[in-house]
mmCIF file of C-alpha atoms in Angstrom:
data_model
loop_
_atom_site.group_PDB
_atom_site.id
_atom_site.type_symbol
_atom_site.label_atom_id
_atom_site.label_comp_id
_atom_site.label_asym_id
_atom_site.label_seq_id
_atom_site.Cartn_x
_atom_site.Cartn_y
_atom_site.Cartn_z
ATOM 1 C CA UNK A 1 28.689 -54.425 54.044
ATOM 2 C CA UNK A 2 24.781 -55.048 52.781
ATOM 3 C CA UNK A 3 23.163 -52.583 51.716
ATOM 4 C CA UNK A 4 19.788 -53.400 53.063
ATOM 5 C CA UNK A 5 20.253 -53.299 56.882
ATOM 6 C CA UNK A 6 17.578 -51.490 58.528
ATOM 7 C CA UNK A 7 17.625 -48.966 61.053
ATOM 8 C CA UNK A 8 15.335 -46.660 61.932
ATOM 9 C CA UNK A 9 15.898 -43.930 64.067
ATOM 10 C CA UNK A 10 16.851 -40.203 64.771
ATOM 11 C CA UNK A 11 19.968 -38.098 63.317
ATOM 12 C CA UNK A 12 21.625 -34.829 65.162
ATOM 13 C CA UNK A 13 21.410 -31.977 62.758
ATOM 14 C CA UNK A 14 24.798 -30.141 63.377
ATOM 15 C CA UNK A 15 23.927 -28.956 59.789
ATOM 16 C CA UNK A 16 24.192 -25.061 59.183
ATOM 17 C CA UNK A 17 21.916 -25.179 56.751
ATOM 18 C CA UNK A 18 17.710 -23.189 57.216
ATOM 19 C CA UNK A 19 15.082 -24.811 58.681
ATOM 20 C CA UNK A 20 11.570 -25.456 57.063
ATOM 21 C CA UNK A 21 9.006 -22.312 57.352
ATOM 22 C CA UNK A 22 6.790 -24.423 59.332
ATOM 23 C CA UNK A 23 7.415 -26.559 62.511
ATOM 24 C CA UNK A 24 6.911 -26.805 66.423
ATOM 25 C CA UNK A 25 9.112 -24.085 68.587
ATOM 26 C CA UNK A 26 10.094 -26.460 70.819
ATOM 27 C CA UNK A 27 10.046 -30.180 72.358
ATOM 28 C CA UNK A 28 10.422 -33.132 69.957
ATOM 29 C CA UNK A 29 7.752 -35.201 68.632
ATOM 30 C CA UNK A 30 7.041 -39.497 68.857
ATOM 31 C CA UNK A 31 8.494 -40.530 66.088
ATOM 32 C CA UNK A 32 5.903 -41.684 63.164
ATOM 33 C CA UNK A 33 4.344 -45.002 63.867
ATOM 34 C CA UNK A 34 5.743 -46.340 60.747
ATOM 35 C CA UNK A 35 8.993 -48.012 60.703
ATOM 36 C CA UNK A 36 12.030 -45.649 59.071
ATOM 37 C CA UNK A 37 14.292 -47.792 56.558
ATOM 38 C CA UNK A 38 17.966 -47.333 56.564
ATOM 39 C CA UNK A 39 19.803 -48.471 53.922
ATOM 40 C CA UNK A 40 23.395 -48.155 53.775
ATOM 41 C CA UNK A 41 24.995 -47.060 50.469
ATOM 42 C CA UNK A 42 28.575 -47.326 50.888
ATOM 43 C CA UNK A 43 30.502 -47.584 54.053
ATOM 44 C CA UNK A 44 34.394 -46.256 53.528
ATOM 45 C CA UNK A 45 37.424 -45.675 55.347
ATOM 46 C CA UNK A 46 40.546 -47.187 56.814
ATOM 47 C CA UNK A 47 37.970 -47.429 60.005
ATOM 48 C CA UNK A 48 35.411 -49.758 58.891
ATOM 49 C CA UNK A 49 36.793 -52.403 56.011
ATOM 50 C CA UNK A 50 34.304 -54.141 54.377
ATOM 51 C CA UNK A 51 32.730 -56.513 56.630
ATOM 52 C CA UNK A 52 33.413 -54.495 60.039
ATOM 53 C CA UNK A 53 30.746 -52.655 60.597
ATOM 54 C CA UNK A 54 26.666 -52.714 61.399
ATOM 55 C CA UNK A 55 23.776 -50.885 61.713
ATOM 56 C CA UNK A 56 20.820 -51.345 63.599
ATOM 57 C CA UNK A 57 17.764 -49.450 64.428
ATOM 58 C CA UNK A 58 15.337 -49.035 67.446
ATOM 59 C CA UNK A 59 12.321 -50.503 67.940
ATOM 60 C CA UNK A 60 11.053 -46.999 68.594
ATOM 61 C CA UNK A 61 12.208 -44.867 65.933
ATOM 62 C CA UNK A 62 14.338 -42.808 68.169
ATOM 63 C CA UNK A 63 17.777 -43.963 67.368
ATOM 64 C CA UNK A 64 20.170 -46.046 65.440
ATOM 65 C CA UNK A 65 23.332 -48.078 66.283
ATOM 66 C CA UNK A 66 26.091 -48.024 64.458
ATOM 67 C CA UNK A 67 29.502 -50.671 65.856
ATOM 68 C CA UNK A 68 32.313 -51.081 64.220
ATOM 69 C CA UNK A 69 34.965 -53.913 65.248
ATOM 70 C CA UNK A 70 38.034 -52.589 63.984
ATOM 71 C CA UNK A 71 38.346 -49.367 64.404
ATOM 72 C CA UNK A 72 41.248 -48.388 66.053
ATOM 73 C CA UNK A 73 44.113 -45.709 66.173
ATOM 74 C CA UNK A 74 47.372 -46.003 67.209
ATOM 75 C CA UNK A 75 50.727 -44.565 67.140
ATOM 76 C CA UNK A 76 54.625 -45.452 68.714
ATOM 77 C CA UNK A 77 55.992 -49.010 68.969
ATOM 78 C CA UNK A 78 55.930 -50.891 65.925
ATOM 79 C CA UNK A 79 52.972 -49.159 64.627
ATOM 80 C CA UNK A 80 52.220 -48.274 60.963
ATOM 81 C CA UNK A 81 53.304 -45.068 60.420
ATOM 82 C CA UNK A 82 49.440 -44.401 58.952
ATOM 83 C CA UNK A 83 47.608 -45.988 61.685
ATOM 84 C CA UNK A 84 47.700 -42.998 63.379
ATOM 85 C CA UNK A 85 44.271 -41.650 61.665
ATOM 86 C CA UNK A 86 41.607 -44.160 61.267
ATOM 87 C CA UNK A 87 38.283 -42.566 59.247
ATOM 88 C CA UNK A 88 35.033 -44.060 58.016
ATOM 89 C CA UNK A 89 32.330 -42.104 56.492
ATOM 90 C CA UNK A 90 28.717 -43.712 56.281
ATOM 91 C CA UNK A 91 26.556 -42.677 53.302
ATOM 92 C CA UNK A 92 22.574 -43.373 54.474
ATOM 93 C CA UNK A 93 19.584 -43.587 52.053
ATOM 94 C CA UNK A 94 16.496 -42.626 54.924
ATOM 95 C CA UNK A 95 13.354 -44.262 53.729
ATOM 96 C CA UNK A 96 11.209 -41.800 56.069
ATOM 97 C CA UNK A 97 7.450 -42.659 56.161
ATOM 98 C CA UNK A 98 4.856 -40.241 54.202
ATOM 99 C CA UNK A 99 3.889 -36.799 56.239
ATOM 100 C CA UNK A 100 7.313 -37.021 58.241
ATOM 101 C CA UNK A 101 11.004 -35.465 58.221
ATOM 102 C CA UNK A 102 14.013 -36.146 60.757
ATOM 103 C CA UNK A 103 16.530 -34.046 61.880
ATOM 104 C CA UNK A 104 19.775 -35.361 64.298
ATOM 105 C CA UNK A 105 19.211 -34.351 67.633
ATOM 106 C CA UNK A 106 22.602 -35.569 68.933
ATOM 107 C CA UNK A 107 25.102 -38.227 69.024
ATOM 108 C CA UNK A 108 26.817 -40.381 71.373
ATOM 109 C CA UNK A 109 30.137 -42.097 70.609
ATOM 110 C CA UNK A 110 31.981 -44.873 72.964
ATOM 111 C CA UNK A 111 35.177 -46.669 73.050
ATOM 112 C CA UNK A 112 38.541 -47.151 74.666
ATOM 113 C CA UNK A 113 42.054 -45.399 74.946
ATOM 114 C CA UNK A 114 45.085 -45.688 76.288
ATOM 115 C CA UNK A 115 47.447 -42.757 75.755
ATOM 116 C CA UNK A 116 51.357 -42.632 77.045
ATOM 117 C CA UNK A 117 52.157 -39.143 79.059
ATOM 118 C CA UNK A 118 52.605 -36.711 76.910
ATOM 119 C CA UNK A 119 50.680 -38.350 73.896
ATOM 120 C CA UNK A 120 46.923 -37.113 72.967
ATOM 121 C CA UNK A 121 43.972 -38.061 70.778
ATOM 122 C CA UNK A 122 40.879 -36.577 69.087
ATOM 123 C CA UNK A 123 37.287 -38.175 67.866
ATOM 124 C CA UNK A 124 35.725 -35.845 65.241
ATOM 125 C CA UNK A 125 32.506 -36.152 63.159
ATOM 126 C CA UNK A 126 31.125 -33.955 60.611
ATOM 127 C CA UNK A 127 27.605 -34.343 59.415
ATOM 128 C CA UNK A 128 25.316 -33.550 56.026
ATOM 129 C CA UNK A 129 22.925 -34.428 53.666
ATOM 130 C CA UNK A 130 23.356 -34.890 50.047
ATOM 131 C CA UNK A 131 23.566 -31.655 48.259
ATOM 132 C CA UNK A 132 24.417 -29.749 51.322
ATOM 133 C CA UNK A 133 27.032 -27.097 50.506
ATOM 134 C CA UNK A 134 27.770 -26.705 54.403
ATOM 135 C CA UNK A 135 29.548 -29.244 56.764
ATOM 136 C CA UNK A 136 28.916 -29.139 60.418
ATOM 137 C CA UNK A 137 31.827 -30.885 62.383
ATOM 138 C CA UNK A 138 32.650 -31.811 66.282
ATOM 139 C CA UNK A 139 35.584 -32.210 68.022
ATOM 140 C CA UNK A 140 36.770 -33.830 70.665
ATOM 141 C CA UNK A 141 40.351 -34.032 72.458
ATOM 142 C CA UNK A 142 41.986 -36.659 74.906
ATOM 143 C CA UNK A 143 45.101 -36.406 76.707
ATOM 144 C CA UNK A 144 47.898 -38.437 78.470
ATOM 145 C CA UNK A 145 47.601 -40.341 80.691
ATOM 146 C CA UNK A 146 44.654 -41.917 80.335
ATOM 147 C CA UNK A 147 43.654 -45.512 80.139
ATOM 148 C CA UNK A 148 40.387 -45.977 80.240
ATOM 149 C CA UNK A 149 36.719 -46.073 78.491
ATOM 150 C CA UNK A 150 35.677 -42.725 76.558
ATOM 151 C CA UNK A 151 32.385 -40.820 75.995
ATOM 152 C CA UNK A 152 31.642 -38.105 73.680
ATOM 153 C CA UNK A 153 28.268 -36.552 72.522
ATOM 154 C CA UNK A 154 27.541 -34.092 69.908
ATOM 155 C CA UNK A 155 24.358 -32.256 70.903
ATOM 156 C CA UNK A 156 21.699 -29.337 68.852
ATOM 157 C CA UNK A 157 19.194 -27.113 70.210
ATOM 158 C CA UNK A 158 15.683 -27.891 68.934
ATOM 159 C CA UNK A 159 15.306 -24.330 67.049
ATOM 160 C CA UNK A 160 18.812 -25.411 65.677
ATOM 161 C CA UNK A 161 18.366 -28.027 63.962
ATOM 162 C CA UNK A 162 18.095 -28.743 60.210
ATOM 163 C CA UNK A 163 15.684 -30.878 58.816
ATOM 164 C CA UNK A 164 15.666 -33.449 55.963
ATOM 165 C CA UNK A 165 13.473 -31.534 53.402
ATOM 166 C CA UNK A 166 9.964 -32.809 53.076
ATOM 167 C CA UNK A 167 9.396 -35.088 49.858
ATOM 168 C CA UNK A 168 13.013 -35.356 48.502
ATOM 169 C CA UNK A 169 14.809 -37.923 48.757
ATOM 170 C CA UNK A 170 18.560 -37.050 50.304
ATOM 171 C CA UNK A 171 21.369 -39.373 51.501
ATOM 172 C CA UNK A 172 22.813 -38.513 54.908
ATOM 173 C CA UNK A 173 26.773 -38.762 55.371
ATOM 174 C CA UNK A 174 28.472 -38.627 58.537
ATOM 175 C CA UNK A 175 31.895 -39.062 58.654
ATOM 176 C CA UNK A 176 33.905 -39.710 62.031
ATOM 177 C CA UNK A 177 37.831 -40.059 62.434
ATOM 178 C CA UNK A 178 40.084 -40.925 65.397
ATOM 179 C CA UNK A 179 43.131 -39.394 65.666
ATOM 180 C CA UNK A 180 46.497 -40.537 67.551
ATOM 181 C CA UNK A 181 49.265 -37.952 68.067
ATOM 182 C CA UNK A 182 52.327 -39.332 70.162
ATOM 183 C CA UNK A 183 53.578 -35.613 71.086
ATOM 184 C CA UNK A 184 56.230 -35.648 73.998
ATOM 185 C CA UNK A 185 55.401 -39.574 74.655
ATOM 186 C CA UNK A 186 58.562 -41.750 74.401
ATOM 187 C CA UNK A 187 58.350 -43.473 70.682
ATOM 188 C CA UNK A 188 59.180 -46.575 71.908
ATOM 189 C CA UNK A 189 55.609 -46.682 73.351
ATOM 190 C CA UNK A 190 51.994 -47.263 72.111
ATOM 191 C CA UNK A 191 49.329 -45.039 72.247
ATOM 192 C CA UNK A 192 45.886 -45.466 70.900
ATOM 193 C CA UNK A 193 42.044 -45.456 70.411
ATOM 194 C CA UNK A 194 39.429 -47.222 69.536
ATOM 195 C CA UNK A 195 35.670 -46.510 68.472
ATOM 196 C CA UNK A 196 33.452 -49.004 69.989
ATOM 197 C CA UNK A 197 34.665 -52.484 72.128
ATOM 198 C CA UNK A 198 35.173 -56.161 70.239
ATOM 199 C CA UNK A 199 32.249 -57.645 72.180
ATOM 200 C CA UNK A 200 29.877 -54.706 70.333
ATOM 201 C CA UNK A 201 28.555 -53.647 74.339
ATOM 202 C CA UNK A 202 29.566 -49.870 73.340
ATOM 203 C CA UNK A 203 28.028 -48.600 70.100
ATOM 204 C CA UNK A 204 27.745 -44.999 68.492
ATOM 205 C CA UNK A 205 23.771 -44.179 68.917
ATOM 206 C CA UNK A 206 22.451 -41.336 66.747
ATOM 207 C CA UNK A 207 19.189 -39.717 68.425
ATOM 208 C CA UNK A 208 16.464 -38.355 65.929
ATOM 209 C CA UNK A 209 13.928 -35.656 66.143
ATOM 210 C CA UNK A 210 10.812 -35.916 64.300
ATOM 211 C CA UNK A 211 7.598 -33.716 63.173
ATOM 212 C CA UNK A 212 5.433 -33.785 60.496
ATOM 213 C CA UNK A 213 5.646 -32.044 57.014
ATOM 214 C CA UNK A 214 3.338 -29.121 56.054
ATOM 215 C CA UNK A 215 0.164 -30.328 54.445
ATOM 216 C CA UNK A 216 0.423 -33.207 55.587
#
């Protein structure tokens, strides 16, 4: 995938990391009036093969889109017996405009599964910046039956969350997985999940916070 796709937009810190000295007790900022640029470094995992996934950002600096179409989980049947656990971890270089950080506020993920009786499924996603030595992850689990569209959103209290520090430059990873497990389900049978739908209508949107940096 390109490396230059914009987005601009706001990340959920679910980082365990301390916040800055300085900053505003509560409510969120507008974001700066400057655009953010979002490259992407390197997109990898069985999730998102080269060419399968994009990123956009909002007009507003408030969030950014990522879809994948071909990401998808599945287990029983004829399936691969590795298809069960699809991954794909985005590495982000966040051009953030002079005076400002970002922190994720949360994240909302989409897509569809149908699970036997008996059969379950989890979306995860862990989150941190470059040189982090802490991971935050969330979790979330399906279960048989179900056939139908999913919704999951990974949420941080404003005095929670971590910021980007103020003048260094730091990549931000997050890495998301989808997980099939046919349990009591007959084998015979498919189960599985997918992030996002082929027509791109359901996205995963990543909501930013903003403020500006001391001394700025």
């Amino acid at each position: 995938m390109a490396g230059g796709l914009l987005l601009g937009g706001a990340l959920a810190a679910l980082l365990t990391t301390a916040l800055p000295a300085q900053g505003p007790s509560d409510g969120f900022e507008d974001p700066p009036p400057d655009k953010i640029v979002i490259k992407v470094a390197t997109v990898n995992g069985s999730g998102c093969p080269a060419g399968t996934t994009a990123v956009a950002v909002s007009e507003d600096n408030t969030a950014f889109t990522v879809t994948y179409s071909d990401y998808l989980a599945q287990t029983g049947g004829n399936s691969d017996p590795t298809s069960f656990r699809k991954n794909c971890q985005l590495n982000l270089i966040v051009h953030v405009p002079q005076g400002f950080t970002y922190a994720i506020a949360s994240a909302d993920y989409r897509g569809f599964a149908a699970l036997q009786s008996g059969a379950s499924a989890t979306q995860r996603a862990s989150y941190y910046f470059q040189g982090s030595p802490s991971t935050a992850s969330r979790s979330h689990p399906f279960s048989g039956p179900y056939n139908d569209n999913w919704q999951a959103t990974d949420t941080t209290d404003w005095v929670q969350l971590v910021w980007a520090p103020c003048g260094v430059q730091r990549n931000f990873n997050i890495n998301t997985e989808l997980r099939v497990n046919a349990g009591t389900s007959s084998a015979s049978k498919v189960s599985f999940m997918t992030m996002d739908s082929t027509d791109g209508d359901i996205s995963t949107v990543y909501h930013m916070a903003w403020k500006e940096c001391p001394g700025s």
